[in-house]
Short mmCIF file of C-alpha atoms in Angstrom, two decimals:
data_model
loop_
_atom_site.label_atom_id
_atom_site.label_comp_id
_atom_site.label_asym_id
_atom_site.label_seq_id
_atom_site.Cartn_x
_atom_site.Cartn_y
_atom_site.Cartn_z
CA MET Q 124 6.53 -5.26 -14.21
CA GLU Q 125 4.18 -7.79 -13.04
CA VAL Q 126 0.76 -7.90 -13.28
CA VAL Q 127 -1.40 -9.38 -11.18
CA TYR Q 128 -5.02 -9.32 -11.98
CA GLU Q 129 -6.10 -8.57 -15.60
CA ASP Q 130 -9.92 -8.16 -17.40
CA ASN Q 131 -11.54 -5.97 -19.55
CA HIS Q 132 -12.45 -3.02 -17.16
CA ILE Q 133 -9.23 -3.68 -14.27
CA ILE Q 134 -5.62 -4.14 -13.87
CA ILE Q 135 -3.61 -4.99 -10.66
CA VAL Q 136 0.27 -4.11 -10.65
CA ASN Q 137 2.33 -5.23 -7.79
CA LYS Q 138 4.98 -2.23 -7.70
CA ARG Q 139 8.16 -1.87 -6.57
CA PRO Q 140 9.43 -0.09 -3.90
CA GLY Q 141 10.57 3.30 -6.08
CA GLU Q 142 8.50 3.46 -8.67
CA ILE Q 143 6.15 5.67 -8.59
CA VAL Q 144 2.43 5.15 -9.33
CA GLN Q 145 2.15 8.85 -11.30
CA GLY Q 146 3.91 11.27 -12.94
CA ASP Q 147 5.19 13.68 -10.86
CA LYS Q 148 7.61 16.46 -10.53
CA THR Q 149 10.91 14.54 -10.89
CA GLY Q 150 9.62 13.27 -14.13
CA ASP Q 151 10.92 10.18 -13.81
CA ARG Q 152 8.43 7.22 -16.00
CA PRO Q 153 5.42 6.88 -13.91
CA LEU Q 154 3.63 2.79 -13.02
CA SER Q 155 1.16 4.14 -14.82
CA ASP Q 156 2.54 5.16 -18.11
CA MET Q 157 4.40 1.52 -17.74
CA VAL Q 158 1.22 0.01 -17.33
CA LYS Q 159 -0.19 1.54 -20.37
CA ASP Q 160 2.72 0.42 -22.30
CA TRP Q 161 2.27 -3.58 -21.54
CA LEU Q 162 -0.69 -2.87 -22.79
CA LYS Q 163 -0.50 -1.41 -26.15
CA GLU Q 164 2.64 -4.24 -26.94
CA LYS Q 165 0.24 -7.11 -25.37
CA TYR Q 166 -2.91 -6.40 -26.89
CA THR Q 167 -1.22 -5.04 -31.25
CA LYS Q 168 -3.01 -1.73 -29.82
CA PRO Q 169 -2.79 1.44 -32.43
CA GLY Q 170 -2.73 5.34 -30.76
CA ASN Q 171 -3.11 5.96 -27.21
CA VAL Q 172 -4.47 3.49 -24.50
CA PHE Q 173 -6.62 4.44 -21.57
CA VAL Q 174 -5.44 3.76 -18.48
CA GLY Q 175 -6.76 5.51 -15.39
CA VAL Q 176 -4.88 6.00 -12.25
CA VAL Q 177 -7.74 5.02 -8.52
CA HIS Q 178 -5.39 5.24 -5.84
CA ARG Q 179 -1.63 5.30 -5.49
CA LEU Q 180 0.75 4.55 -3.02
CA ASP Q 181 3.99 6.66 -1.25
CA ARG Q 182 6.77 5.90 -4.06
CA PRO Q 183 9.22 3.39 -1.06
CA VAL Q 184 5.78 1.26 -0.19
CA GLY Q 185 5.71 -1.57 -2.47
CA GLY Q 186 2.70 -3.78 -3.65
CA LEU Q 187 -0.95 -3.56 -5.20
CA VAL Q 188 -1.94 -1.09 -7.16
CA VAL Q 189 -5.63 -1.42 -8.95
CA PHE Q 190 -5.98 1.19 -12.63
CA ALA Q 191 -8.60 0.82 -14.47
CA LYS Q 192 -8.96 0.13 -18.53
CA THR Q 193 -12.11 1.81 -19.60
CA SER Q 194 -13.87 5.15 -18.21
CA LYS Q 195 -16.42 2.96 -16.52
CA ALA Q 196 -14.21 1.15 -14.33
CA LEU Q 197 -11.94 4.59 -13.22
CA THR Q 198 -15.51 6.55 -12.65
CA ARG Q 199 -16.50 3.24 -10.37
CA LEU Q 200 -13.96 2.60 -8.74
CA ASN Q 201 -12.98 6.04 -7.39
CA ASP Q 202 -16.69 6.13 -6.65
CA MET Q 203 -16.17 3.05 -4.37
CA PHE Q 204 -12.56 3.83 -3.17
CA ARG Q 205 -13.84 7.19 -1.25
CA ARG Q 206 -16.90 4.73 0.15
CA GLY Q 207 -14.13 2.51 2.03
CA ASP Q 208 -15.73 -0.36 -0.13
CA VAL Q 209 -12.15 -1.71 -1.01
CA HIS Q 210 -10.51 -2.85 1.69
CA LYS Q 211 -6.92 -2.94 1.89
CA THR Q 212 -4.09 -4.47 3.91
CA TYR Q 213 -0.64 -4.29 4.69
CA TRP Q 214 1.87 -5.42 5.79
CA ALA Q 215 4.64 -4.29 8.21
CA ILE Q 216 7.97 -4.74 9.53
CA THR Q 217 9.08 -3.18 12.63
CA ARG Q 218 12.07 -3.54 14.50
CA ASN Q 219 10.13 -2.35 17.93
CA MET Q 220 7.04 -4.55 19.07
CA PRO Q 221 3.35 -2.89 20.09
CA GLN Q 222 2.30 -2.81 23.51
CA GLN Q 223 -1.06 -4.96 22.82
CA PRO Q 224 -0.76 -7.24 19.98
CA GLU Q 225 -3.16 -5.83 17.80
CA ALA Q 226 -5.72 -3.24 18.57
CA LEU Q 227 -7.01 0.19 16.60
CA LEU Q 228 -5.22 3.26 16.68
CA THR Q 229 -7.15 6.06 16.41
CA HIS Q 230 -4.94 10.02 16.08
CA HIS Q 231 -6.16 13.21 14.50
CA LEU Q 232 -3.28 13.45 11.40
CA VAL Q 233 -1.73 17.04 9.59
CA PRO Q 234 -0.09 16.73 6.23
CA VAL Q 235 2.81 19.54 5.39
CA GLU Q 236 3.98 19.42 2.51
CA ARG Q 237 6.23 21.84 2.99
CA ASN Q 238 8.43 19.04 4.07
CA ASN Q 239 6.03 16.57 2.32
CA LYS Q 240 4.88 14.23 5.71
CA THR Q 241 2.14 13.99 8.16
CA TYR Q 242 2.52 14.79 11.55
CA VAL Q 243 0.08 13.13 14.37
CA VAL Q 244 -1.57 16.16 16.86
CA ASP Q 245 -3.33 14.96 20.07
CA LYS Q 246 -6.26 16.99 19.40
CA PRO Q 247 -9.09 17.93 15.83
CA GLU Q 248 -8.00 21.32 15.30
CA THR Q 249 -8.74 22.89 11.61
CA ARG Q 250 -5.96 20.94 9.44
CA SER Q 251 -6.44 17.93 10.65
CA LYS Q 252 -8.11 14.42 9.48
CA GLU Q 253 -9.20 11.74 11.51
CA ALA Q 254 -7.54 8.46 10.63
CA ARG Q 255 -8.18 4.50 11.74
CA LEU Q 256 -6.52 1.45 11.71
CA LYS Q 257 -6.10 -1.75 12.69
CA TYR Q 258 -3.39 -3.65 13.01
CA ARG Q 259 -2.14 -7.04 14.27
CA LEU Q 260 1.01 -7.91 15.41
CA ILE Q 261 1.48 -11.69 13.05
CA ALA Q 262 4.38 -13.07 13.83
CA SER Q 263 8.19 -12.15 15.48
CA GLY Q 264 11.74 -13.22 14.88
CA ASP Q 265 14.67 -11.84 16.16
CA ARG Q 266 14.85 -7.99 15.47
CA TYR Q 267 12.10 -8.05 14.29
CA HIS Q 268 8.24 -8.46 14.25
CA LEU Q 269 5.11 -8.89 11.39
CA LEU Q 270 2.28 -6.30 12.23
CA GLU Q 271 -0.90 -7.10 9.08
CA VAL Q 272 -2.51 -3.65 8.69
CA THR Q 273 -6.72 -2.58 7.67
CA LEU Q 274 -6.77 1.17 6.70
CA LEU Q 275 -10.09 2.45 7.74
CA THR Q 276 -9.39 5.80 6.74
CA GLY Q 277 -7.10 6.53 3.22
CA ARG Q 278 -4.55 9.85 4.55
CA LYS Q 279 -1.61 11.07 3.73
CA HIS Q 280 0.87 8.70 5.54
CA GLN Q 281 -0.93 7.00 7.76
CA ILE Q 282 0.29 4.09 8.43
CA ARG Q 283 3.56 5.50 8.24
CA ALA Q 284 2.35 8.20 11.08
CA GLN Q 285 0.45 6.01 12.99
CA LEU Q 286 2.93 2.52 13.95
CA SER Q 287 5.59 5.53 14.54
CA ALA Q 288 3.26 7.16 17.09
CA ILE Q 289 2.94 4.53 19.16
CA GLY Q 290 6.99 3.81 18.87
CA CYS Q 291 6.33 1.19 16.01
CA PRO Q 292 8.13 3.49 13.26
CA ILE Q 293 8.93 1.24 9.74
CA LYS Q 294 12.48 -0.28 8.80
CA GLY Q 295 13.38 1.69 7.15
CA ASP Q 296 12.06 4.47 7.29
CA LEU Q 297 13.83 7.71 8.13
CA LYS Q 298 10.39 10.15 7.65
CA TYR Q 299 8.72 8.68 9.91
CA GLY Q 300 11.51 7.40 13.30
CA ASP Q 301 13.68 4.46 12.42
CA LYS Q 302 17.64 4.69 13.45
CA ARG Q 303 18.71 3.13 9.34
CA SER Q 304 17.65 2.89 5.62
CA ASN Q 305 16.75 0.70 3.92
CA PRO Q 306 19.36 -0.66 1.50
CA ASP Q 307 17.73 -0.89 -1.88
CA GLY Q 308 15.74 3.15 -0.14
CA SER Q 309 12.72 1.18 0.37
CA ILE Q 310 10.71 1.16 3.50
CA SER Q 311 8.81 -2.47 4.96
CA LEU Q 312 5.93 -2.01 3.58
CA ILE Q 313 3.85 -3.50 1.62
CA ALA Q 314 0.53 -3.12 0.18
CA ARG Q 315 -0.28 -6.96 1.19
CA SER Q 316 -4.42 -7.66 -0.03
CA ILE Q 317 -7.40 -5.80 -1.46
CA GLU Q 318 -10.93 -7.48 -1.85
CA PHE Q 319 -13.68 -5.50 -3.39
CA VAL Q 320 -16.23 -6.42 -5.80
CA HIS Q 321 -15.82 -6.10 -9.23
CA PRO Q 322 -17.63 -2.71 -10.66
CA VAL Q 323 -18.23 -3.34 -13.19
CA SER Q 324 -19.29 -7.63 -13.42
CA GLY Q 325 -20.17 -7.95 -9.72
CA GLN Q 326 -18.03 -10.86 -9.10
CA ASP Q 327 -15.90 -11.28 -5.84
CA ILE Q 328 -11.96 -9.49 -6.38
CA LYS Q 329 -9.53 -10.63 -3.55
CA VAL Q 330 -6.14 -10.53 -5.01
CA THR Q 331 -3.23 -11.18 -2.41
CA ALA Q 332 1.47 -10.41 -3.52
CA HIS Q 333 3.82 -11.71 -2.78
CA VAL Q 334 6.59 -11.40 -0.62
CA PRO Q 335 9.39 -8.28 -1.85
CA GLU Q 336 11.29 -11.57 -3.56
CA GLY Q 337 14.97 -12.97 -2.44
CA ASP Q 338 14.63 -10.18 0.62
CA VAL Q 339 15.64 -12.50 3.75
CA LEU Q 340 13.60 -10.60 6.26
CA TRP Q 341 10.33 -10.78 4.79
CA GLU Q 342 9.90 -14.04 3.82
CA ALA Q 343 11.61 -15.72 7.52
CA LEU Q 344 8.17 -13.21 9.03
CA GLU Q 345 5.80 -14.66 6.31
CA ARG Q 346 6.61 -18.47 7.09
CA LYS Q 347 6.37 -17.73 10.43
CA SER Q 348 3.00 -16.19 10.27
CA ASN Q 349 1.68 -19.36 8.35
CA PRO Q 350 3.85 -22.47 9.72
CA GLU Q 351 1.69 -25.01 8.65
CA THR Q 352 3.75 -23.36 4.74
CA ASP Q 353 6.92 -23.19 6.82
CA ASN Q 354 9.29 -26.62 6.04
#
């Protein structure tokens, strides 16, 4: 488990694709339990360790996940996420280049539990919720493109559904229209950075996750997005 930030009230972990944040019907060991065990061992704590789940990432997605270490932080972080005071940036790799290099996307989404999928509908309806995000193209290779995505709302499978709706499904995301899966079952989407005001100390917190280590495509597109570092 990779911890990228920790203080007395919060801990931020770089989740690997395939891990679940919180326990579900699969019975697989969740990341929240791994964090508890890590804290218990690091601080040799007896008994139970408090770890509050603040938000989630889809199982095939990697990147930053914030957990609360105290009930005070959990309550305040929950309020901050609900108000939109936590700013998250994602990186997504797509096979298709979007028609516009950057844009604001607004769609109406309907989640369907039966097949665990979110659908884009043409106009608002009873079950739909408005979803908004901004994207910009930050790098391109011979066959793939890297988009930086900023969420303006937090809907289930929002990035996956909205990018698919403009003809740019995320690499490896068979559920939303890509043609081939990734070898490890992941999709090429990571929660790249997160920024917020600390709920207790009031300090500005900004954390950035590295791209998946050893993944040649991710590393190549990262270099192209920041040419100054490409030696």
